[in-house]
Coordinates of C-alpha atoms in Angstrom, one line a residue:
M6 CA -21.9 -10.0 26.6
D7 CA -22.1 -12.6 29.4
E8 CA -20.6 -16.2 29.1
K9 CA -23.9 -17.7 27.9
D10 CA -24.4 -15.1 25.1
L11 CA -20.8 -15.4 24.1
L12 CA -20.9 -19.2 23.8
E13 CA -24.2 -19.1 22.0
R14 CA -22.8 -16.6 19.5
A15 CA -19.7 -18.7 19.0
G16 CA -21.8 -21.8 18.5
R17 CA -24.0 -20.1 15.8
W18 CA -20.8 -19.0 14.0
L19 CA -19.3 -22.5 14.2
A20 CA -22.4 -24.0 12.7
E21 CA -22.0 -21.9 9.5
D22 CA -18.2 -21.8 9.3
P23 CA -17.3 -23.3 5.9
D24 CA -13.6 -23.8 6.7
P25 CA -12.4 -26.9 8.5
D26 CA -9.3 -25.1 9.8
T27 CA -11.2 -22.3 11.5
R28 CA -14.0 -24.7 12.7
A29 CA -11.3 -26.7 14.5
E30 CA -9.8 -23.6 16.0
L31 CA -13.2 -22.3 17.2
S32 CA -14.3 -25.7 18.5
A33 CA -11.2 -26.0 20.7
L34 CA -11.8 -22.5 22.1
I35 CA -15.4 -23.4 22.9
D36 CA -14.6 -26.8 24.4
N37 CA -11.9 -25.4 26.6
R38 CA -14.1 -22.4 27.6
E39 CA -11.3 -19.9 26.6
L40 CA -13.6 -17.0 27.2
D41 CA -11.0 -14.2 26.7
A42 CA -10.0 -15.6 23.3
L43 CA -13.6 -16.0 22.3
A44 CA -14.5 -12.5 23.5
D45 CA -11.7 -11.1 21.4
R46 CA -13.1 -12.9 18.3
F47 CA -16.7 -12.0 18.9
S48 CA -16.5 -8.5 20.4
G49 CA -17.6 -6.9 17.1
T50 CA -16.9 -7.4 13.4
L51 CA -14.0 -6.7 11.1
Q52 CA -15.1 -3.4 9.6
F53 CA -15.2 -2.9 5.9
G54 CA -13.9 0.5 4.9
T55 CA -12.1 2.3 2.1
A56 CA -9.1 0.0 2.6
G57 CA -11.6 -2.9 2.3
L58 CA -10.8 -5.5 5.0
R59 CA -7.5 -6.3 6.6
G60 CA -6.9 -8.3 9.8
E61 CA -5.5 -11.4 11.5
L62 CA -6.4 -14.8 10.2
G63 CA -8.6 -16.8 12.5
A64 CA -12.1 -17.8 13.5
G65 CA -14.8 -15.4 14.3
P66 CA -16.2 -12.1 12.9
T67 CA -13.2 -9.9 14.0
R68 CA -10.8 -12.1 12.0
M69 CA -10.1 -12.7 8.3
N70 CA -11.6 -16.1 7.4
R71 CA -13.8 -17.6 4.7
A72 CA -17.1 -16.7 6.4
V73 CA -16.1 -13.1 6.6
V74 CA -14.9 -13.1 3.0
Q75 CA -18.1 -14.7 1.7
R76 CA -20.1 -12.0 3.5
A77 CA -17.9 -9.3 2.0
A78 CA -18.5 -10.8 -1.5
A79 CA -22.2 -10.8 -0.9
G80 CA -22.1 -7.1 0.2
L81 CA -20.1 -6.3 -3.0
A82 CA -22.6 -8.1 -5.1
A83 CA -25.5 -6.3 -3.5
F84 CA -23.8 -2.9 -4.1
L85 CA -23.1 -3.7 -7.8
K86 CA -26.7 -4.8 -8.3
A87 CA -28.0 -1.6 -6.7
R88 CA -25.8 0.4 -9.1
G89 CA -27.2 -1.4 -12.2
K90 CA -24.1 -3.6 -12.7
G91 CA -25.7 -6.9 -11.7
D92 CA -24.7 -8.7 -14.9
G93 CA -21.1 -7.3 -15.1
L94 CA -17.8 -8.9 -14.8
V95 CA -15.7 -8.9 -11.6
V96 CA -12.1 -9.9 -11.8
V97 CA -10.5 -11.4 -8.7
G98 CA -6.8 -11.5 -8.0
Y99 CA -4.8 -12.9 -5.0
D100 CA -1.3 -13.0 -3.5
A101 CA 0.5 -16.0 -2.0
R102 CA -0.5 -15.5 1.6
H103 CA -2.2 -18.1 3.7
K104 CA -5.8 -18.6 2.6
S105 CA -5.5 -16.1 -0.3
A106 CA -6.5 -18.7 -2.9
D107 CA -9.4 -19.9 -0.8
F108 CA -10.7 -16.4 -0.4
A109 CA -10.4 -15.7 -4.1
R110 CA -12.4 -18.9 -4.9
D111 CA -15.0 -18.0 -2.3
T112 CA -15.4 -14.6 -3.8
A113 CA -15.9 -16.0 -7.3
A114 CA -18.4 -18.5 -6.0
V115 CA -20.5 -15.9 -4.2
L116 CA -20.4 -13.4 -7.1
T117 CA -21.4 -16.1 -9.6
G118 CA -24.2 -17.2 -7.3
A119 CA -25.5 -13.7 -7.3
G120 CA -25.7 -13.6 -11.0
L121 CA -22.5 -11.7 -11.8
R122 CA -19.7 -12.9 -14.0
A123 CA -16.5 -13.7 -12.2
A124 CA -13.0 -14.2 -13.5
V125 CA -10.1 -15.3 -11.3
L126 CA -6.4 -14.6 -12.2
P127 CA -4.6 -17.8 -13.0
R128 CA -2.3 -17.8 -10.0
P129 CA -0.8 -15.5 -7.3
L130 CA 0.2 -12.4 -9.1
P131 CA 1.1 -8.8 -8.3
T132 CA -1.7 -6.5 -7.3
P133 CA -0.9 -4.1 -10.3
V134 CA -1.9 -7.0 -12.6
L135 CA -5.3 -7.1 -11.0
A136 CA -5.7 -3.3 -11.2
F137 CA -4.7 -3.4 -14.9
A138 CA -7.0 -6.3 -15.7
I139 CA -10.1 -4.3 -14.6
G140 CA -9.7 -1.9 -17.5
H141 CA -8.3 -4.5 -19.9
L142 CA -11.2 -6.8 -19.5
G143 CA -13.9 -4.1 -19.1
A144 CA -14.8 -5.3 -15.6
V145 CA -17.3 -3.5 -13.4
A146 CA -15.2 -4.2 -10.3
G147 CA -12.1 -6.0 -9.1
V148 CA -11.1 -7.7 -5.8
E149 CA -7.6 -8.3 -4.7
V150 CA -7.0 -10.7 -1.8
T151 CA -3.8 -9.4 -0.1
A152 CA -2.5 -7.9 3.1
S153 CA 0.3 -6.2 1.3
H154 CA 3.3 -5.8 3.7
N155 CA 1.4 -6.8 6.9
P156 CA 2.7 -9.5 9.2
P157 CA 2.4 -13.2 8.1
R158 CA -0.7 -13.8 10.2
D159 CA -2.7 -11.2 8.3
N160 CA -4.7 -11.1 5.2
G161 CA -7.0 -8.6 3.5
Y162 CA -9.5 -7.8 0.8
K163 CA -9.3 -4.7 -1.5
V164 CA -12.1 -3.6 -3.8
Y165 CA -11.8 -1.6 -7.1
L166 CA -14.5 -0.3 -9.3
G167 CA -14.5 -0.3 -13.1
F168 CA -16.9 2.6 -13.3
G169 CA -16.7 6.1 -11.8
Y170 CA -18.4 6.3 -8.4
P171 CA -19.5 8.5 -6.8
D172 CA -18.4 10.8 -9.6
P173 CA -19.0 9.1 -12.9
A174 CA -16.0 11.0 -14.4
E175 CA -13.4 10.1 -11.8
G176 CA -11.8 7.0 -10.4
V177 CA -12.5 4.4 -13.1
G178 CA -10.4 1.4 -12.2
S179 CA -9.3 2.7 -8.9
Q180 CA -9.9 1.6 -5.3
I181 CA -13.2 2.5 -3.7
V182 CA -13.8 5.7 -1.8
P183 CA -16.8 6.9 0.3
P184 CA -19.7 6.3 0.0
A185 CA -19.1 3.0 -1.8
D186 CA -17.4 1.6 1.3
A187 CA -20.4 2.4 3.5
E188 CA -22.8 1.0 0.9
I189 CA -20.9 -2.3 0.6
A190 CA -20.6 -2.5 4.4
A191 CA -24.4 -2.1 4.6
G192 CA -24.7 -5.0 2.2
I193 CA -22.5 -7.1 4.4
E194 CA -24.5 -6.1 7.5
A195 CA -27.7 -7.2 5.7
V196 CA -26.5 -10.8 5.5
D197 CA -28.2 -12.6 8.3
R198 CA -27.3 -16.3 7.9
L199 CA -24.4 -17.3 5.7
A200 CA -26.5 -20.2 4.5
D201 CA -28.8 -17.6 2.8
V202 CA -25.9 -16.4 0.5
P203 CA -26.0 -18.3 -2.8
R204 CA -22.7 -19.9 -3.7
A205 CA -22.1 -21.4 -7.0
E206 CA -20.1 -24.7 -7.3
S207 CA -18.7 -23.6 -10.7
G208 CA -19.4 -21.2 -13.5
W209 CA -16.6 -18.6 -13.0
E210 CA -13.7 -18.3 -15.4
V211 CA -10.1 -19.0 -14.5
L212 CA -8.1 -16.6 -16.7
G213 CA -5.1 -17.6 -18.7
E214 CA -1.6 -16.1 -19.0
D215 CA -2.8 -13.7 -21.7
V216 CA -3.8 -11.1 -19.0
L217 CA -0.3 -11.1 -17.6
R218 CA 1.2 -10.9 -21.1
A219 CA -1.0 -7.9 -21.8
Y220 CA 0.1 -6.2 -18.6
L221 CA 3.8 -6.9 -19.4
E222 CA 3.3 -5.5 -22.9
R223 CA 2.1 -2.3 -21.4
T224 CA 5.0 -1.9 -18.9
D225 CA 7.3 -0.9 -21.8
R226 CA 5.2 2.3 -22.3
V227 CA 6.6 3.9 -19.1
L228 CA 10.1 4.1 -20.8
A229 CA 11.2 6.5 -23.4
D230 CA 12.0 5.2 -26.9
G231 CA 15.7 4.6 -27.3
S232 CA 16.6 5.4 -23.7
P233 CA 19.7 3.8 -22.1
R234 CA 19.0 0.5 -20.4
T235 CA 22.4 -0.2 -18.8
A236 CA 21.9 0.0 -15.0
R237 CA 22.4 -3.2 -13.1
T238 CA 20.1 -4.2 -10.3
V239 CA 19.6 -6.6 -7.4
H240 CA 16.0 -7.4 -6.8
T241 CA 14.2 -8.9 -3.8
A242 CA 10.5 -9.8 -3.7
L243 CA 10.6 -10.3 0.1
H244 CA 9.0 -13.7 -0.2
G245 CA 6.1 -12.2 -2.3
V246 CA 4.9 -12.6 -5.8
G247 CA 7.0 -10.0 -7.6
T248 CA 10.1 -12.0 -8.8
E249 CA 8.8 -13.5 -12.0
T250 CA 6.9 -10.5 -13.2
V251 CA 9.8 -8.1 -12.5
R252 CA 12.2 -10.3 -14.3
A253 CA 9.9 -10.6 -17.3
A254 CA 9.3 -6.8 -17.4
F255 CA 13.1 -6.1 -17.2
A256 CA 13.8 -8.6 -20.0
R257 CA 11.1 -7.1 -22.3
A258 CA 12.6 -3.6 -21.6
G259 CA 16.2 -4.7 -22.4
F260 CA 17.7 -4.1 -19.0
P261 CA 20.4 -6.4 -17.6
E262 CA 18.7 -9.3 -15.8
P263 CA 18.1 -8.4 -12.2
V264 CA 20.0 -10.6 -9.7
S265 CA 17.5 -12.0 -7.3
V266 CA 18.1 -12.4 -3.6
P267 CA 17.8 -16.2 -3.6
E268 CA 16.5 -16.6 0.0
Q269 CA 13.6 -14.2 -0.8
A270 CA 12.8 -14.8 -4.4
A271 CA 10.1 -17.5 -4.1
P272 CA 6.7 -16.8 -2.5
D273 CA 6.5 -18.0 1.1
P274 CA 3.5 -16.9 3.3
D275 CA 5.5 -17.3 6.4
F276 CA 8.1 -14.7 5.3
P277 CA 10.9 -16.6 7.2
T278 CA 13.8 -14.2 6.7
V279 CA 12.1 -11.0 7.9
A280 CA 10.3 -9.8 11.0
F281 CA 8.0 -7.8 8.8
P282 CA 7.8 -8.1 5.0
N283 CA 8.1 -4.4 4.4
P284 CA 11.3 -2.9 2.9
E285 CA 11.0 0.1 5.3
E286 CA 11.3 -2.1 8.4
P287 CA 14.8 -2.6 10.0
G288 CA 16.5 -5.7 8.8
A289 CA 14.2 -6.4 5.9
M290 CA 16.9 -5.4 3.4
D291 CA 19.9 -7.1 5.0
L292 CA 19.9 -10.1 2.6
A293 CA 19.6 -7.8 -0.4
F294 CA 22.6 -5.8 0.9
A295 CA 24.6 -9.0 1.3
T296 CA 23.7 -10.2 -2.2
A297 CA 24.8 -6.8 -3.7
R298 CA 28.1 -6.8 -1.8
A299 CA 29.0 -10.2 -3.2
L300 CA 28.7 -9.1 -6.8
S301 CA 31.5 -7.8 -8.9
P302 CA 31.2 -5.4 -10.5
A303 CA 28.8 -3.9 -8.0
P304 CA 25.3 -3.3 -9.1
D305 CA 23.9 0.3 -9.5
L306 CA 20.7 -0.2 -7.6
I307 CA 18.8 -2.5 -5.3
I308 CA 15.1 -2.8 -6.0
A309 CA 12.7 -4.2 -3.4
N310 CA 9.0 -4.9 -3.8
D311 CA 6.6 -5.6 -1.0
P312 CA 4.8 -9.0 -1.0
D313 CA 2.1 -8.0 -3.5
A314 CA 4.6 -5.9 -5.6
D315 CA 2.5 -2.7 -5.6
R316 CA 5.3 -0.8 -3.7
C317 CA 8.9 -0.2 -4.8
A318 CA 11.9 0.5 -2.6
V319 CA 15.3 1.6 -3.9
A320 CA 18.8 1.5 -2.4
V321 CA 21.9 3.1 -3.8
P322 CA 25.6 2.4 -3.1
D323 CA 27.1 4.3 -0.1
P324 CA 30.6 3.3 0.9
S325 CA 30.3 5.3 4.1
R326 CA 27.7 2.9 5.5
R327 CA 28.5 -0.4 7.2
E328 CA 26.3 -2.3 4.8
G329 CA 27.6 -0.4 1.8
W330 CA 24.2 0.8 0.7
R331 CA 21.7 3.5 1.5
M332 CA 18.0 3.1 1.4
L333 CA 16.3 6.0 -0.3
T334 CA 13.1 7.3 1.3
G335 CA 9.8 7.1 -0.5
D336 CA 9.9 10.9 -0.8
E337 CA 13.3 10.8 -2.4
V338 CA 12.2 8.1 -4.9
G339 CA 9.1 10.1 -5.6
A340 CA 11.1 13.3 -6.3
L341 CA 13.5 11.4 -8.5
L342 CA 10.7 9.9 -10.6
A343 CA 9.1 13.3 -10.9
L344 CA 12.4 14.9 -11.9
H345 CA 13.0 12.2 -14.6
L346 CA 9.5 12.6 -16.1
V347 CA 9.8 16.4 -16.1
R348 CA 13.2 16.2 -17.8
R349 CA 11.6 13.9 -20.4
G350 CA 9.0 16.6 -21.1
E351 CA 6.0 14.7 -19.7
Q352 CA 2.9 16.7 -19.2
G353 CA -0.1 16.4 -16.9
V354 CA -0.8 16.7 -13.2
F355 CA 1.8 15.6 -10.6
A356 CA 0.0 14.5 -7.5
E357 CA 0.9 13.3 -4.0
S358 CA -0.8 12.5 -0.7
V359 CA -0.9 15.2 2.0
V360 CA 1.7 13.3 4.1
S361 CA 4.3 13.3 1.3
S362 CA 7.1 15.8 0.9
T363 CA 6.4 19.3 -0.4
L364 CA 9.4 18.8 -2.7
L365 CA 7.1 17.5 -5.4
A366 CA 5.1 20.8 -5.4
A367 CA 8.4 22.7 -5.8
I368 CA 9.5 20.4 -8.8
A369 CA 6.1 20.8 -10.5
R370 CA 6.0 24.6 -9.9
A371 CA 9.5 25.1 -11.3
A372 CA 8.6 23.0 -14.4
G373 CA 5.3 24.7 -15.0
R374 CA 3.3 21.5 -14.3
P375 CA 0.1 21.4 -12.3
H376 CA 0.3 19.9 -8.8
A377 CA -2.4 18.3 -6.7
E378 CA -2.5 17.1 -3.1
T379 CA -4.9 14.5 -1.8
L380 CA -5.8 12.5 1.3
T381 CA -3.5 9.5 2.0
G382 CA -4.0 6.5 -0.2
F383 CA -4.0 5.8 -3.9
K384 CA -7.8 5.6 -3.8
W385 CA -7.5 9.4 -3.7
I386 CA -4.4 10.0 -5.8
A387 CA -5.8 7.8 -8.6
R388 CA -8.9 10.1 -8.9
V389 CA -7.0 13.2 -9.7
P390 CA -8.2 14.4 -13.2
G391 CA -5.4 14.6 -15.7
L392 CA -3.0 12.6 -13.6
R393 CA 0.4 11.9 -15.1
F394 CA 2.3 10.9 -12.0
G395 CA 1.3 10.2 -8.4
Y396 CA 3.1 9.1 -5.3
E397 CA 2.9 8.7 -1.6
E398 CA 5.8 8.5 0.8
A399 CA 5.1 4.9 1.8
L400 CA 6.9 3.6 -1.4
G401 CA 3.9 3.9 -3.7
Y402 CA 4.2 5.3 -7.2
C403 CA 1.7 5.5 -10.1
V404 CA 3.8 6.0 -13.3
D405 CA 1.2 4.7 -15.9
P406 CA -2.2 6.0 -14.8
E407 CA -3.8 5.1 -18.1
G408 CA -2.9 1.4 -17.6
V409 CA -2.9 1.0 -13.8
R410 CA -4.9 3.5 -11.8
D411 CA -3.1 2.5 -8.6
K412 CA 0.4 2.2 -7.3
D413 CA 2.6 -0.2 -9.3
G414 CA 6.0 -1.4 -7.9
I415 CA 6.9 -3.0 -11.2
T416 CA 6.6 -0.1 -13.6
A417 CA 8.1 2.2 -10.9
A418 CA 11.1 -0.2 -10.8
L419 CA 11.5 0.1 -14.6
L420 CA 11.3 3.9 -14.5
V421 CA 13.8 4.4 -11.7
T422 CA 16.2 2.0 -13.4
E423 CA 15.8 4.0 -16.7
F424 CA 16.7 7.2 -14.8
A425 CA 19.7 5.5 -13.2
S426 CA 20.8 4.4 -16.7
V427 CA 20.4 7.9 -18.2
L428 CA 22.5 9.3 -15.4
K429 CA 25.1 6.5 -15.7
E430 CA 25.7 7.4 -19.4
S431 CA 27.0 10.8 -18.2
G432 CA 28.9 9.4 -15.2
R433 CA 26.3 10.5 -12.7
T434 CA 24.0 8.7 -10.2
L435 CA 20.7 9.1 -8.5
V436 CA 22.5 10.6 -5.5
D437 CA 23.8 13.3 -7.8
A438 CA 20.2 14.0 -9.0
L439 CA 19.1 14.4 -5.4
E440 CA 21.9 16.9 -4.9
D441 CA 20.6 18.8 -7.9
L442 CA 17.2 18.9 -6.3
A443 CA 18.6 20.1 -3.0
R444 CA 20.6 22.8 -4.7
D445 CA 17.5 24.0 -6.7
H446 CA 14.8 23.7 -4.0
G447 CA 16.6 23.3 -0.6
T448 CA 17.0 20.1 1.4
H449 CA 13.6 18.6 2.1
A450 CA 14.5 16.3 5.1
T451 CA 11.7 13.9 5.9
R452 CA 11.2 11.1 8.4
Q453 CA 8.3 9.0 9.6
V454 CA 7.9 8.2 13.3
S455 CA 5.5 5.3 13.9
F456 CA 4.1 3.7 17.1
R457 CA 2.7 0.2 16.9
V458 CA 0.3 -0.6 19.7
A459 CA -1.6 -3.6 21.0
D460 CA -4.4 -1.5 22.4
L461 CA -6.0 0.8 19.8
S462 CA -7.4 3.0 22.6
L463 CA -3.8 4.3 23.1
I464 CA -4.0 5.9 19.6
T465 CA -7.4 7.4 20.3
G466 CA -6.2 8.8 23.6
A467 CA -3.1 10.3 22.0
M468 CA -5.1 12.0 19.3
A469 CA -7.6 13.4 21.8
R470 CA -4.7 14.8 23.9
L471 CA -3.3 16.6 20.9
R472 CA -6.6 18.1 20.0
A473 CA -7.2 19.2 23.6
E474 CA -3.7 20.7 24.0
P475 CA -2.0 21.4 20.7
P476 CA 1.8 22.0 21.1
A477 CA 3.1 25.6 20.8
S478 CA 6.3 24.4 19.3
L479 CA 8.0 21.2 18.2
G480 CA 11.7 20.6 18.3
G481 CA 12.2 24.3 19.0
L482 CA 10.3 25.4 15.9
P483 CA 7.2 27.5 16.7
V484 CA 3.9 26.0 15.5
L485 CA 2.6 28.7 13.1
R486 CA -0.6 26.9 12.3
A487 CA -2.5 23.9 13.6
D488 CA -5.0 22.2 11.3
D489 CA -7.5 19.5 12.4
L490 CA -7.9 17.5 9.2
A491 CA -11.1 16.0 10.5
E492 CA -12.7 19.4 9.8
G493 CA -11.7 19.4 6.1
V494 CA -8.8 21.7 5.2
D495 CA -7.6 23.2 2.0
G496 CA -10.4 21.5 0.0
L497 CA -9.5 18.0 1.3
P498 CA -12.3 15.7 2.5
P499 CA -12.3 15.3 6.3
T500 CA -10.0 12.6 7.7
D501 CA -8.6 11.8 11.1
G502 CA -5.4 13.7 11.3
L503 CA -3.6 16.7 12.7
R504 CA -1.2 19.0 10.8
Y505 CA 1.2 21.5 12.3
T506 CA 3.0 24.1 10.2
L507 CA 6.4 25.0 11.7
G508 CA 8.6 28.0 11.2
G509 CA 12.0 29.1 12.3
E510 CA 15.1 31.0 11.4
G511 CA 16.3 29.7 8.1
V512 CA 14.1 26.6 8.1
R513 CA 10.4 25.7 7.9
G514 CA 8.7 22.5 8.7
R515 CA 5.5 20.4 8.9
V516 CA 4.3 17.6 11.1
I517 CA 1.2 15.4 10.4
V518 CA -0.1 12.9 12.9
R519 CA -2.7 10.3 11.8
P520 CA -3.8 6.7 12.7
S521 CA -2.9 4.1 10.1
G522 CA -5.8 2.9 8.1
T523 CA -4.4 -0.7 7.7
E524 CA -2.2 -1.4 10.8
P525 CA -2.4 -0.7 14.6
K526 CA -0.1 2.2 14.3
L527 CA 0.0 5.9 15.0
K528 CA 2.0 7.6 12.2
C529 CA 3.8 10.9 12.3
Y530 CA 5.2 12.4 9.1
L531 CA 7.9 15.0 9.6
E532 CA 9.5 17.4 7.2
V533 CA 12.0 20.3 7.6
V534 CA 13.1 22.4 4.7
G535 CA 16.3 24.5 4.6
P536 CA 20.0 24.2 4.2
R537 CA 21.1 20.6 4.6
A538 CA 22.9 20.7 8.0
E539 CA 20.2 22.9 9.6
A540 CA 17.3 20.9 8.2
Q541 CA 18.7 17.6 9.3
E542 CA 19.5 18.9 12.8
A543 CA 16.1 20.4 13.2
L544 CA 14.4 17.2 11.9
G545 CA 16.1 15.2 14.6
R546 CA 14.9 17.6 17.3
V547 CA 11.4 17.5 15.9
A548 CA 11.3 13.7 15.9
E549 CA 12.4 13.5 19.5
H550 CA 9.9 16.1 20.6
V551 CA 7.0 14.5 18.8
S552 CA 7.8 11.1 20.5
A553 CA 7.8 12.8 23.9
V554 CA 4.5 14.7 23.2
L555 CA 2.7 11.6 22.1
G556 CA 3.9 9.5 25.1
L557 CA 3.6 6.2 23.2
E558 CA 7.2 5.0 23.4

C-alpha cells in the first residue's frame, strides 16, 4: 500500500484501539511518519490457526494487542453460536506475561456481551489448570492467554473445546484442530468495526481457589498407591507460574519439598535471568545447576517447567560434566515415563507425535501395548482414542488424559519423580533405566537442529529447495525413502514437512524437517538407531550434513 493508504489504515485502527499503551505507540509512529514500522504492523493480520494466536506485543493487526484479542474472542463466540453452544460456559485462564490479565478480561467481556457465560481463573495459573477446568466445570470451550516459552515480548491465545469437533467422539477438552480454526478465523474476519463487537462491563464470574484445589486433588491419581516418594528435587519455574502449584502437588503426594531456584521462582514477565524462557535453550538451566551444586546431600533430580508449566524438563547428576548435571532430552523423558507406566501394568494406547523418537513404539510393542503416531502438537495427541500416555519431544507429556487432555508439566514432574524414587529404593537411577532401554531396544540417539530466522521467506525457500532436490544421503547414510508430509503419509493428515528414512550398515535413521507452528524457526528432528558409539557418531554426521543442506546457518 502507498503512504496515504498506510496512514489511513493506521488512523482507523488508532481510533478503535482500546488500550492506551498501544494507542500511544501507534500515535508516535504516525506522528513521526515511521513508515517502515507502520508497514510492518499493517502488512496483514496475525493469523488464527490451530495454535490459536501467538506473536509480538504491540499496536496493529500483525501484533498481539487488546484489539486483536477482542476480535479473536468475537470470532470464537460466533463459532460457538454456530455450533449450538451460544449459552454455554467458556473458562478463561492466563499466565503472568505482559498484558495477559488484560487479554483474559477482554475475552470475558466479549464472550459475555455475546450472550455466553464466561468464568476467569482467579489469577495467573498453569495452563494445565485451565485444561482441567474445562471438563471439571462442564465448559463448552476454554481460552488460555499464554505464549508458553516464547521470548518476553510475545503473547498468545490458545483455544480448547469442551465438546468433540469435528468428530463428536474425539478431542473433548483438547485444543482445536481443523476445521475449527478456519471457522473461528472466518468469524474474526467477519468483524468489520471493533465498535460493533458488544463488550459487557461486568457479568462474568471470577473463579475461586476451588478449581485449583480440584486440580491438585486429581494430580495424586498419576501415582501408584503406596509407591516410594523419596527422591529429592530442585525446581525452577523459569520466572513462570509453576512454583506454587508444583510445591502444592509435591506436598500432597508426600515427596520431599522441592528446593526452588530463588532467582526464578516468582513470576516475572521480563524473564530477567534467561535469554529465552525455555529449558531447552543454552544457559536457561545454569541457575538450577548452581542451586543443585550448593545442596548437601545432592538432589536426585532437577525439574524445570516452562513459564506456563505445561512442559517439564529433567536433569540428572553427571559428575563427568562441568556443571555436574546432564539434561535429559524430551525423548529420553518420554521413554522413561512410558517404561515406568508399562512396569506398573498400565493399559491403553501409548501415543507420540511423528517427530518424536521411535523408541516409544519399541517399548509399546515389547509390552504388548497399542501405539499411535500423530501430527506434531497435543491437539492431535490428545485426540487418540483410548489414550493412556502421550508425549512429544519438545518436553510435553500427557500422563492423566482423563483429567487433562493436554500436556501437563506438573503431573509429569510427579510421575518422573515417582520413577526416580522407585529406582532409588533399589540403588538405581534414571540413567540406569535408560541403559536398560538401550540394551533392550538399541540406542535411539536423537537431536533437534533449529534455525531461527528474521525473514520467514528463508524457511519457505529452504523447504522449496528440499522438495525440488531431495538429498540422496545424509551424513553418509543413504536416503531409503523420502516422504512429503504435505501429501498425507501413513494415514496422517497433510502437514508442511519432509521425512527422510535413512539406512546404513548397522544403523538406521530418520530426519524430519518442518517449520515451527509457533516460532520463526525451521526445525529438524534427527534420530539414529544402533549400537551406542555408532549411533552417536552417525547422528553427529547427519546433523552437520542437514545444516549444510539447508544453508541457513
